[in-house]
XYZ file of C-alpha atoms in Angstrom:
720
model
C -2.912 22.117 -40.551
C -6.130 23.542 -39.134
C -9.071 21.231 -38.391
C -12.326 22.731 -39.674
C -14.788 19.947 -38.948
C -15.016 16.544 -37.292
C -17.866 14.157 -38.168
C -18.748 11.010 -36.215
C -21.453 8.632 -37.450
C -22.676 5.635 -35.417
C -19.377 5.350 -33.556
C -20.325 3.883 -30.155
C -22.410 6.441 -28.235
C -22.436 8.859 -31.220
C -25.688 7.568 -32.755
C -26.532 8.743 -36.282
C -24.709 11.687 -37.802
C -22.820 14.101 -35.511
C -20.709 17.107 -36.423
C -18.290 19.524 -34.679
C -17.409 22.786 -36.460
C -14.063 24.032 -35.089
C -12.287 27.384 -34.979
C -8.616 28.258 -35.359
C -8.285 28.932 -31.616
C -9.656 27.326 -28.464
C -12.336 24.656 -28.857
C -13.920 23.252 -25.689
C -15.955 20.041 -25.675
C -17.558 19.776 -22.236
C -19.130 16.612 -20.873
C -19.481 14.641 -17.664
C -18.363 11.081 -17.042
C -19.943 8.692 -19.535
C -21.155 11.449 -21.863
C -18.769 10.573 -24.722
C -15.568 12.558 -24.070
C -13.251 9.555 -24.302
C -15.226 8.185 -27.262
C -14.624 11.456 -29.139
C -10.871 11.111 -28.568
C -10.859 7.407 -29.501
C -12.790 8.106 -32.704
C -9.989 10.462 -33.787
C -7.364 7.917 -32.722
C -9.026 5.315 -34.945
C -9.317 7.777 -37.845
C -5.649 8.831 -37.782
C -4.282 5.287 -37.444
C -2.635 4.672 -40.826
C -0.784 1.393 -40.232
C -3.701 -0.716 -41.530
C -4.487 -2.314 -38.161
C -7.797 -2.310 -36.265
C -9.799 -1.617 -39.416
C -13.242 -2.943 -38.531
C -14.494 -3.903 -35.103
C -18.052 -4.418 -33.889
C -17.123 -2.658 -30.644
C -17.057 0.619 -32.618
C -20.710 0.234 -33.720
C -23.410 2.259 -31.966
C -25.336 -0.231 -29.847
C -28.501 1.822 -30.179
C -28.257 1.878 -33.978
C -27.476 -1.844 -34.317
C -30.401 -2.824 -32.063
C -32.953 -0.827 -34.041
C -31.924 -2.311 -37.397
C -34.278 -4.779 -39.046
C -32.872 -8.083 -40.366
C -30.819 -7.493 -43.547
C -30.794 -3.739 -42.883
C -27.409 -1.928 -42.930
C -25.707 1.297 -41.952
C -22.195 2.747 -41.694
C -19.653 3.591 -39.007
C -17.860 6.699 -40.225
C -15.363 9.184 -38.786
C -14.154 12.082 -40.932
C -11.936 15.114 -40.382
C -11.895 18.090 -42.736
C -8.748 20.194 -42.427
C -6.780 22.866 -44.222
C -3.119 22.170 -44.917
C -0.783 24.416 -46.929
C -3.645 26.128 -48.703
C -5.601 22.981 -49.592
C -8.826 21.659 -48.054
C -8.676 17.939 -47.351
C -10.971 15.358 -45.780
C -9.639 12.210 -44.109
C -12.417 9.608 -43.921
C -12.522 6.103 -42.455
C -15.660 3.962 -42.533
C -17.083 0.463 -42.753
C -20.475 -1.152 -43.381
C -22.418 -3.134 -40.756
C -25.455 -5.369 -41.372
C -27.845 -7.219 -39.069
C -28.378 -10.837 -40.149
C -31.563 -12.874 -39.674
C -30.075 -14.437 -36.525
C -29.535 -10.929 -35.067
C -25.737 -11.202 -35.490
C -23.921 -8.074 -36.728
C -21.545 -8.466 -39.662
C -19.024 -5.905 -40.946
C -17.781 -5.269 -44.514
C -16.681 -2.669 -47.098
C -13.862 -1.040 -45.142
C -12.816 2.272 -46.662
C -9.963 4.655 -45.751
C -9.491 7.608 -48.086
C -8.045 11.109 -48.252
C -10.020 13.571 -50.400
C -8.109 16.641 -51.594
C -9.917 19.627 -53.048
C -8.207 21.095 -56.099
C -10.473 23.848 -57.343
C -13.651 22.135 -58.471
C -11.826 18.817 -58.719
C -11.757 16.287 -55.893
C -8.738 13.971 -55.812
C -9.274 10.743 -53.856
C -6.224 8.863 -52.576
C -5.378 6.232 -49.977
C -5.859 7.390 -46.379
C -2.236 6.512 -45.712
C -1.326 9.681 -47.630
C -2.361 11.536 -44.478
C 1.168 10.679 -43.291
C 2.493 13.155 -45.845
C 0.687 15.945 -44.006
C 1.002 14.608 -40.458
C 3.629 11.870 -39.997
C 2.811 9.245 -37.362
C 5.684 10.546 -35.213
C 4.215 14.061 -35.335
C 0.929 12.765 -33.849
C 2.831 12.162 -30.596
C 3.082 15.949 -30.338
C -0.555 16.613 -31.305
C -2.895 14.205 -29.459
C -2.706 13.645 -25.695
C -4.980 11.434 -23.634
C -4.929 12.540 -19.984
C -2.333 14.330 -17.863
C -0.099 11.261 -17.571
C 0.643 11.288 -21.332
C 1.910 14.870 -21.532
C 5.590 14.031 -20.942
C 6.151 13.298 -24.605
C 9.961 13.571 -24.377
C 10.015 10.348 -22.364
C 8.381 8.421 -25.192
C 10.586 6.246 -27.342
C 12.197 8.003 -30.342
C 10.339 11.284 -29.656
C 13.512 13.258 -29.029
C 15.236 11.731 -32.047
C 12.285 12.824 -34.189
C 12.483 16.374 -32.810
C 16.215 16.597 -33.374
C 16.000 15.170 -36.871
C 12.986 17.270 -37.838
C 13.713 20.630 -36.192
C 17.510 20.906 -36.186
C 20.183 20.667 -38.857
C 21.554 17.460 -37.314
C 19.980 15.273 -39.970
C 21.784 17.316 -42.646
C 25.093 16.742 -40.881
C 24.671 12.977 -40.838
C 25.194 12.506 -44.560
C 28.165 14.932 -44.627
C 29.669 13.389 -41.517
C 29.322 9.879 -42.949
C 30.921 11.028 -46.197
C 33.810 12.715 -44.365
C 34.475 9.575 -42.323
C 34.550 7.585 -45.544
C 36.743 10.170 -47.263
C 39.155 10.273 -44.293
C 39.571 6.499 -44.367
C 40.106 6.531 -48.143
C 42.636 9.363 -47.861
C 44.539 7.422 -45.221
C 44.481 4.252 -47.356
C 45.848 6.181 -50.336
C 48.532 7.743 -48.152
C 49.440 4.278 -46.856
C 49.732 2.855 -50.413
C 51.964 5.671 -51.638
C 54.181 5.548 -48.528
C 54.758 1.831 -48.999
C 56.719 2.827 -52.129
C 59.174 4.690 -49.907
C 61.669 1.862 -49.276
C 64.037 4.128 -47.429
C 61.658 4.850 -44.535
C 59.610 1.612 -44.584
C 60.347 0.623 -40.987
C 59.533 4.090 -39.624
C 56.391 4.402 -41.744
C 55.124 0.960 -40.645
C 55.769 1.820 -37.019
C 53.779 5.067 -37.224
C 50.943 3.414 -39.174
C 50.639 0.700 -36.535
C 50.525 3.404 -33.872
C 47.806 5.290 -35.770
C 45.689 2.172 -36.223
C 46.115 1.132 -32.604
C 45.450 4.580 -31.092
C 42.453 5.139 -33.417
C 40.904 1.925 -32.104
C 41.720 2.896 -28.511
C 40.122 6.324 -28.984
C 36.939 4.752 -30.399
C 36.719 2.427 -27.376
C 37.428 5.299 -24.977
C 34.768 7.538 -26.522
C 32.233 4.711 -26.347
C 32.958 3.932 -22.694
C 33.164 7.617 -21.816
C 29.581 8.149 -23.014
C 28.399 5.250 -20.888
C 30.224 6.431 -17.762
C 29.081 10.037 -18.167
C 25.507 8.814 -18.381
C 26.034 6.611 -15.298
C 27.441 9.573 -13.378
C 24.497 11.815 -14.395
C 22.010 9.108 -13.458
C 23.616 8.459 -10.054
C 23.866 12.180 -9.377
C 20.197 12.654 -10.267
C 19.207 9.783 -7.979
C 21.308 11.159 -5.121
C 19.894 14.671 -5.571
C 16.436 13.181 -5.468
C 17.403 11.283 -2.339
C 18.568 14.474 -0.621
C 14.994 15.766 -0.781
C 13.648 12.701 1.003
C 16.574 11.415 3.089
C 15.213 12.769 6.363
C 11.758 11.370 5.595
C 13.346 8.001 4.810
C 15.141 7.942 8.176
C 12.012 8.953 10.069
C 9.931 6.367 8.232
C 12.458 3.626 8.948
C 12.458 4.498 12.682
C 8.654 4.607 12.778
C 8.442 1.221 11.066
C 10.814 -0.277 13.656
C 8.674 1.058 16.505
C 5.489 -0.153 14.806
C 6.948 -3.651 14.414
C 8.052 -3.637 18.057
C 4.540 -2.727 19.224
C 3.010 -5.344 16.918
C 5.330 -8.004 18.384
C 4.381 -6.968 21.923
C 0.688 -7.035 21.036
C 1.059 -10.513 19.539
C 2.929 -11.698 22.631
C 0.270 -10.303 24.996
C -2.549 -11.731 22.901
C -0.876 -15.147 23.078
C -1.217 -15.146 26.881
C -4.944 -14.412 26.788
C -7.039 -17.530 27.425
C -10.720 -16.806 27.238
C -12.111 -20.235 26.369
C -14.532 -19.902 29.264
C -17.141 -22.165 27.672
C -14.599 -24.979 27.414
C -13.298 -24.260 30.933
C -16.790 -24.789 32.366
C -16.623 -28.544 31.701
C -13.035 -29.448 30.786
C -11.616 -27.628 33.809
C -14.792 -28.153 35.927
C -15.331 -24.420 36.448
C -19.001 -25.269 36.640
C -18.311 -26.573 40.166
C -17.418 -23.151 41.543
C -19.635 -22.523 44.585
C -20.241 -26.267 44.960
C -18.911 -26.474 48.548
C -22.310 -26.108 50.252
C -23.935 -28.530 47.847
C -21.083 -30.985 48.501
C -21.551 -30.649 52.278
C -25.285 -31.301 51.998
C -24.619 -34.217 49.656
C -22.061 -35.727 52.098
C -24.444 -35.413 55.037
C -27.266 -37.166 53.198
C -25.035 -39.921 51.870
C -23.538 -40.465 55.337
C -27.001 -40.773 56.860
C -28.205 -43.188 54.186
C -24.992 -45.210 54.454
C -25.300 -45.398 58.223
C -28.814 -46.818 57.882
C -27.634 -49.233 55.207
C -24.849 -50.557 57.392
C -27.137 -50.958 60.412
C -29.677 -52.857 58.348
C -26.915 -55.091 56.960
C -25.560 -55.680 60.449
C -28.968 -56.644 61.768
C -29.576 -58.846 58.718
C -26.326 -60.741 59.031
C -26.918 -61.128 62.793
C -30.353 -62.662 62.286
C -29.102 -64.723 59.337
C -26.695 -66.523 61.692
C -23.588 -65.591 59.864
C -21.212 -66.528 62.632
C -18.284 -64.493 61.484
C -20.356 -61.414 61.115
C -22.249 -62.010 64.412
C -19.011 -62.290 66.346
C -17.773 -59.221 64.684
C -21.007 -57.392 65.438
C -20.906 -58.488 69.133
C -17.439 -57.005 69.547
C -18.661 -53.523 68.704
C -21.407 -51.434 70.153
C -21.271 -48.970 67.278
C -21.875 -49.062 63.611
C -18.385 -49.178 62.063
C -17.429 -47.081 59.050
C -17.419 -48.908 55.767
C -14.044 -50.166 54.595
C -13.882 -47.611 51.784
C -13.999 -44.661 54.246
C -11.612 -42.862 54.315
C -10.945 -43.469 50.660
C -8.083 -45.421 49.231
C -6.239 -42.233 48.230
C -6.509 -40.701 51.726
C -5.551 -43.979 53.452
C -2.416 -44.332 51.300
C -1.564 -40.682 51.955
C -1.863 -41.203 55.755
C 0.394 -44.289 55.570
C 2.988 -42.391 53.529
C 2.873 -39.349 55.848
C 2.753 -41.554 59.026
C -0.057 -39.554 60.547
C -3.799 -40.132 61.041
C -5.425 -37.279 59.222
C -8.792 -38.031 60.895
C -7.717 -37.542 64.519
C -4.391 -35.832 63.838
C -2.276 -38.265 65.897
C 1.122 -39.438 64.631
C 1.339 -43.008 63.385
C 4.951 -44.061 62.965
C 5.641 -46.790 60.482
C 4.806 -50.275 61.873
C 3.308 -48.754 65.015
C -0.104 -50.053 66.107
C -2.049 -47.075 64.585
C -0.043 -47.440 61.372
C -0.671 -51.187 61.216
C -4.372 -50.520 61.832
C -4.542 -48.139 58.909
C -2.664 -50.682 56.774
C -5.213 -53.377 57.673
C -8.067 -51.020 56.827
C -6.513 -50.368 53.388
C -6.000 -54.081 52.845
C -9.609 -54.770 53.894
C -10.780 -52.168 51.363
C -8.659 -53.659 48.605
C -9.914 -57.129 49.590
C -13.513 -55.895 49.444
C -12.959 -54.934 45.854
C -12.359 -58.591 45.009
C -15.579 -60.614 44.880
C -15.720 -63.418 47.502
C -17.449 -66.109 45.483
C -17.914 -68.560 48.370
C -19.489 -65.910 50.524
C -21.819 -64.938 47.739
C -22.920 -68.529 47.437
C -23.609 -69.061 51.179
C -25.038 -65.688 52.175
C -27.798 -63.886 50.355
C -26.867 -60.173 50.349
C -29.281 -57.804 52.085
C -28.993 -55.293 49.266
C -29.286 -56.713 45.790
C -27.566 -53.590 44.310
C -24.629 -51.451 45.428
C -26.135 -48.075 44.645
C -25.593 -46.674 48.114
C -22.026 -47.984 48.160
C -21.432 -46.397 44.764
C -22.831 -43.092 46.011
C -20.640 -43.369 49.094
C -17.559 -43.983 46.945
C -18.379 -40.942 44.823
C -18.840 -38.884 47.970
C -15.432 -40.049 49.136
C -13.857 -39.105 45.783
C -15.639 -35.761 45.887
C -14.306 -34.965 49.325
C -10.829 -36.053 48.297
C -10.964 -33.399 45.530
C -12.988 -30.800 47.429
C -9.907 -28.779 48.284
C -9.122 -28.248 44.598
C -12.774 -27.415 43.874
C -12.765 -24.758 46.592
C -9.769 -23.161 44.865
C -11.685 -22.765 41.601
C -13.076 -19.395 42.620
C -9.570 -18.056 43.076
C -8.369 -19.735 39.855
C -11.253 -18.238 37.888
C -10.873 -14.760 39.391
C -7.095 -14.853 38.791
C -7.603 -15.954 35.187
C -10.182 -13.232 34.475
C -8.027 -10.612 36.203
C -5.000 -11.675 34.123
C -7.015 -11.532 30.899
C -8.326 -8.073 31.803
C -4.786 -6.851 32.542
C -3.609 -8.250 29.205
C -6.503 -6.519 27.408
C -5.566 -3.232 29.130
C -1.942 -3.694 28.061
C -3.043 -4.377 24.471
C -5.218 -1.231 24.486
C -2.167 0.823 25.555
C -0.054 -0.842 22.845
C -2.733 -0.119 20.231
C -2.918 3.502 21.377
C 0.852 3.780 20.868
C 0.500 2.002 17.534
C -2.092 4.530 16.378
C 0.273 7.368 17.327
C 3.016 5.734 15.232
C 0.632 5.098 12.314
C -0.401 8.773 12.396
C 3.259 9.778 12.333
C 3.804 7.407 9.389
C 0.856 8.915 7.501
C 2.263 12.421 8.093
C 5.687 11.382 6.784
C 4.211 9.808 3.637
C 1.856 12.767 3.078
C 4.835 15.154 3.151
C 7.107 12.965 1.018
C 6.251 14.707 -2.271
C 4.444 11.786 -3.825
C 7.060 9.126 -3.000
C 5.693 5.782 -1.902
C 6.758 4.005 1.279
C 8.714 1.489 -0.782
C 10.557 4.262 -2.609
C 11.463 6.029 0.649
C 12.801 2.844 2.229
C 14.658 1.914 -0.958
C 16.326 5.329 -0.874
C 18.079 4.404 2.360
C 19.042 1.004 0.997
C 20.374 2.475 -2.254
C 22.184 5.610 -1.080
C 25.427 3.729 -0.488
C 25.186 1.998 -3.863
C 24.397 5.204 -5.758
C 27.190 7.108 -4.031
C 29.642 4.334 -4.888
C 28.377 4.147 -8.491
C 28.756 7.901 -8.930
C 32.241 7.922 -7.405
C 33.377 4.965 -9.538
C 31.927 6.535 -12.698
C 33.588 9.909 -11.999
C 36.922 8.245 -11.255
C 36.660 6.235 -14.458
C 35.757 9.375 -16.439
C 38.915 11.104 -15.186
C 40.997 8.076 -16.141
C 39.369 7.803 -19.576
C 39.844 11.506 -20.325
C 43.486 11.246 -19.337
C 43.871 8.148 -21.535
C 42.106 9.940 -24.363
C 44.523 12.856 -24.193
C 47.470 10.464 -24.175
C 46.084 8.535 -27.161
C 45.383 11.755 -29.051
C 48.948 12.924 -28.410
C 50.351 9.606 -29.617
C 48.053 9.652 -32.634
C 49.012 13.225 -33.467
C 52.712 12.443 -33.044
C 52.428 9.432 -35.378
C 50.462 11.452 -37.954
C 52.972 14.325 -37.767
C 55.786 11.817 -38.124
C 54.160 10.361 -41.237
C 53.614 13.845 -42.623
C 57.302 14.649 -42.093
C 58.316 11.428 -43.796
C 56.008 12.376 -46.683
C 57.673 15.751 -47.184
C 59.399 15.923 -50.540
C 57.871 12.628 -51.654
C 54.772 11.794 -53.797
C 52.958 11.001 -50.517
C 53.060 14.665 -49.423
C 49.802 15.655 -51.145
C 47.986 12.581 -49.729
C 49.187 13.438 -46.232
C 47.808 16.975 -46.565
C 44.450 15.695 -47.875
C 44.169 13.208 -45.001
C 44.966 15.923 -42.453
C 42.331 18.253 -43.925
C 39.684 15.515 -43.903
C 40.469 14.702 -40.255
C 39.922 18.327 -39.250
C 36.683 18.587 -41.254
C 35.329 15.368 -39.665
C 36.045 16.745 -36.196
C 34.342 20.006 -37.138
C 31.221 18.159 -38.364
C 31.098 16.072 -35.197
C 31.375 19.185 -33.037
C 28.783 21.054 -35.125
C 26.350 18.141 -34.868
C 26.486 18.199 -31.059
C 26.295 21.974 -31.066
C 23.168 21.974 -33.269
C 21.516 19.374 -31.073
C 22.188 21.447 -27.955
C 21.033 24.632 -29.700
C 17.679 22.975 -30.451
C 17.277 21.891 -26.815
C 18.102 25.432 -25.675
C 15.578 26.873 -28.132
C 12.844 24.524 -26.873
C 13.714 25.512 -23.287
C 13.491 29.237 -24.090
C 10.147 28.903 -25.895
C 8.804 26.636 -23.134
C 9.665 29.153 -20.423
C 8.018 31.874 -22.493
C 4.769 29.853 -22.593
C 5.160 29.016 -18.899
C 5.083 32.732 -18.122
C 1.729 32.987 -19.882
C 0.112 29.739 -18.714
C 1.112 29.959 -15.065
C 0.433 33.614 -14.411
C 0.193 34.688 -10.726
C 1.731 31.405 -9.568
C 5.141 29.819 -8.995
C 6.813 28.859 -12.260
C 10.437 27.849 -11.826
C 12.585 27.419 -14.935
C 12.119 24.584 -17.409
C 15.246 22.616 -18.265
C 15.732 19.623 -20.604
C 18.568 17.127 -20.222
C 19.683 14.525 -22.730
C 20.015 11.061 -21.165
C 20.720 7.626 -22.583
C 18.062 5.041 -21.689
C 17.054 1.603 -22.781
C 13.958 1.409 -24.941
C 11.460 -1.474 -24.793
C 13.647 -3.430 -27.225
C 16.591 -3.201 -24.845
C 18.452 -0.805 -27.145
C 20.183 2.360 -25.966
C 18.579 5.564 -27.178
C 18.830 9.242 -26.306
C 15.769 10.628 -24.529
C 14.806 13.975 -23.111
C 14.249 14.581 -19.418
C 12.238 17.725 -18.676
C 12.176 19.193 -15.160
C 11.943 22.468 -13.220
C 14.841 24.382 -11.660
C 14.784 26.884 -8.825
C 16.536 30.227 -9.270
C 19.591 28.790 -7.427
C 19.911 26.118 -10.156
C 18.717 23.389 -7.783
C 16.271 20.947 -9.322
C 12.688 20.985 -7.998
C 11.768 17.389 -7.300
C 8.175 16.122 -7.317
C 6.302 19.371 -8.126
C 2.545 19.184 -7.634
C 0.437 17.695 -10.432
C -0.986 21.040 -11.610
C 2.503 22.581 -11.905
C 3.795 19.479 -13.715
C 0.885 19.614 -16.170
C 1.531 23.296 -16.848
C 5.247 23.000 -17.602
C 4.744 19.897 -19.778
C 2.013 21.693 -21.761
C 4.361 24.679 -22.118
C 6.907 22.358 -23.764
C 4.218 21.070 -26.141
C 3.217 24.608 -27.118
C 6.900 25.429 -27.673
C 7.367 22.398 -29.941
C 4.215 23.400 -31.803
C 5.576 26.884 -32.378
C 8.921 25.576 -33.637
C 7.042 23.196 -35.922
C 4.980 25.987 -37.451
C 8.113 28.105 -37.970
C 9.940 25.283 -39.738
C 7.083 23.931 -41.856
C 5.340 27.276 -42.390
C 2.119 25.636 -41.185
C 0.292 25.284 -37.884
C -0.498 21.996 -36.168
C -3.347 21.724 -33.648
C -3.118 20.317 -30.121
C -5.819 17.961 -28.861
C -6.051 17.200 -25.121
C -8.328 14.781 -23.285
C -8.922 15.997 -19.681
C -5.552 17.745 -19.204
C -6.569 19.980 -16.264
C -8.246 17.539 -13.866
C -5.787 18.490 -11.091
C -6.351 22.280 -11.423
C -8.322 24.358 -8.956
C -11.261 26.278 -10.384
C -9.423 29.631 -10.144
C -6.298 28.234 -11.841
C -8.439 26.562 -14.489
C -10.259 29.824 -15.277
C -6.965 31.646 -15.716
C -5.477 28.787 -17.748
C -8.341 28.640 -20.275
C -8.430 32.415 -20.526
C -4.740 32.410 -21.538
C -5.146 29.446 -23.917
C -8.037 31.150 -25.707
C -5.829 34.155 -26.484
C -2.936 32.125 -27.956
C -2.745 32.075 -31.733
C -2.986 28.317 -31.756
C -5.735 25.793 -32.504
C -6.347 23.846 -29.310
C -9.090 21.252 -28.818
C -9.730 20.322 -25.171
C -12.169 17.641 -24.080
C -13.023 18.273 -20.421
C -15.616 17.973 -17.676
C -14.763 21.446 -16.374
C -17.344 24.258 -16.431
C -20.072 21.958 -15.083
C -21.871 22.538 -11.789
C -24.834 21.066 -9.962
C -28.092 22.981 -9.813
C -30.536 22.800 -6.886
C -32.017 19.536 -8.152
C -28.586 17.905 -8.455
C -28.511 18.096 -12.268
C -25.218 18.987 -13.948
C -25.506 22.237 -15.874
C -23.016 24.520 -17.625
C -21.466 27.284 -15.536
C -22.187 30.092 -18.013
C -20.584 32.714 -15.766
C -17.231 31.004 -16.401
C -17.829 30.123 -20.039
C -18.604 33.720 -21.031
C -14.966 34.618 -20.265
C -13.717 32.055 -22.789
C -12.885 33.128 -26.360
C -13.527 30.252 -28.712
C -16.050 27.577 -29.617
C -17.795 25.663 -26.830
C -19.761 22.431 -27.217
C -21.768 20.547 -24.625
C -22.048 16.777 -25.001
C -24.413 14.770 -22.808
C -26.429 11.572 -22.715
C -29.897 11.870 -24.219
C -32.615 11.420 -21.612
C -34.359 9.297 -20.660
C -32.032 6.281 -20.797
C -31.813 2.897 -19.117
C -28.649 2.752 -17.018
C -28.632 -1.034 -17.427
C -29.051 -1.040 -21.214
C -26.259 0.240 -23.473
C -28.651 0.356 -26.429
C -30.401 3.382 -24.878
C -27.246 5.518 -24.675
C -26.865 8.333 -27.205
C -24.553 11.354 -27.071
C -26.201 14.659 -27.938
C -24.108 17.595 -29.185
C -25.076 21.211 -28.533
C -22.982 24.191 -29.613
C -23.025 26.765 -26.798
C -20.908 29.463 -28.420
């Protein structure tokens, strides 16, 4: 199958009619992001979908074309591919009608999917599903590839089975093998019937038949379990080999993470000690009073002076008012006595408790005269707090309000607490100093943290693409994988030993039956059964041999292409293993696992993306070659952006080699574009001139509105 032409009409950004003429070699379709590369690939995906799904969808319609339609006007979405297959020219065409209604809504109708085959001057039209006769749906997995991450086709479900069935003789063996199993069972049943007629040896015959039936069942169970355990051993071994490449990184990462967590804990602890609520401290903790000592002294002096004058005026007032008790009291003293609330209640109680006068410094033992004096003063103060109603009635107070007394009481309270206020400066300076020290400690911790984070980044950067979680899981799983591998290998040894024992018992029982059949009518049936058993074993062995021969052939062809595609660079050797995996339905199926080996037969784990892309593409080219040899026809390869990880030099060499292969290859890419002085993307013609093949440039038509999809149109220009 060679694609001659691809036509795209009104499919998304491909406004109107668009056509690509293709050659039987390299075809490059070059475009930048948003120019229509992915749309080109998706148009072909839609065209080649033959299962009847996703027939018509308004999302396929060119927005520009639908917006310019008048009400009741119509047009078509159409994708067609003209190709040559086994000497005939065919066109696969899928299309549908779209119409704009009066309310501006777009309706779709008249879906059509046909295959047109040219037969001389005659054109034969058939259902598009007939395309499967030329390119089965399974074969498309080996033809169309969207991005680098889809190149590992062997990992896809049923892909390997399709290859084995299609390219090897295994499928031919299946019918013969099934027949031989049936024939072997029938031969044994016939032998059993005839031997039942032998009354002389009935007991011996029955004994051997029971042994055969039992050992046959045991062998089937052993073979089934053996496959499972061999796969488990291979899987565990592969995991452990992979772990060997990253074990040291895993240990380093684990140690770094422990140190990082330790530093984080220390930082959290230090941060918890920092108290920088200075705004709250100003009022709640009275930090605003720092430096208040001089103000307090001046306040005390003024209050004392005012209070002294108040007391003298009161004394004179009560003397002239004739208050006898107060006059007598005033005559006993030649000085103005302190008010009863000075010293304050708190200080007076403290002096009584400590048995010392803290005004003059003299001791005042309990119940001594000085002590009793202080006690009376405290009692007088407490008494003054209780209103003397009779006195209030008989004597008009000199001062109608107690403002001065209130100020005096506050002054007393202030002085009682002045010692703590004077300490505020030290408290504040100590707090700030502590916070600064904690900040310095945190800066040192963060510096150490940054060192550890840098070390962590280095470890992850050198871990061959493994994530942090994968590296840490490696350490957690190494013990489990080692145990799983050891258990599987031990079980394999046991099963193989049991298999040999069962085979010996089975062979002994069959030989015994054959001996008993000698000279009897059962002799011929015994010989037939024996022959069928040997043929069945030969078919089974040949089936496995053919399967392995195909894998070896794919490997050889792949390495041959690798030599060409990866010239002047490291290549390694491509190997393919058969492994049993669960598919998405939970069923066991055989899949292929492609990888690279070093010359010492050690697997190369996590090769770089460019190398991975190259060896996977080599496998695809090898499969393509085997396909053409078997079917006597070529099949193209279509890639969407397969070389995005290549350097420019490697890309130049790669495309140069591809263009010289005798193979139709269609590559959609944004390579070969460069910016000119104005920042516009233009084709790098110096690189393109070295390419043998057809080259197309696709780009958005200018001008366009980057906010309006209806202005986007892909233009196609053939460069060479």
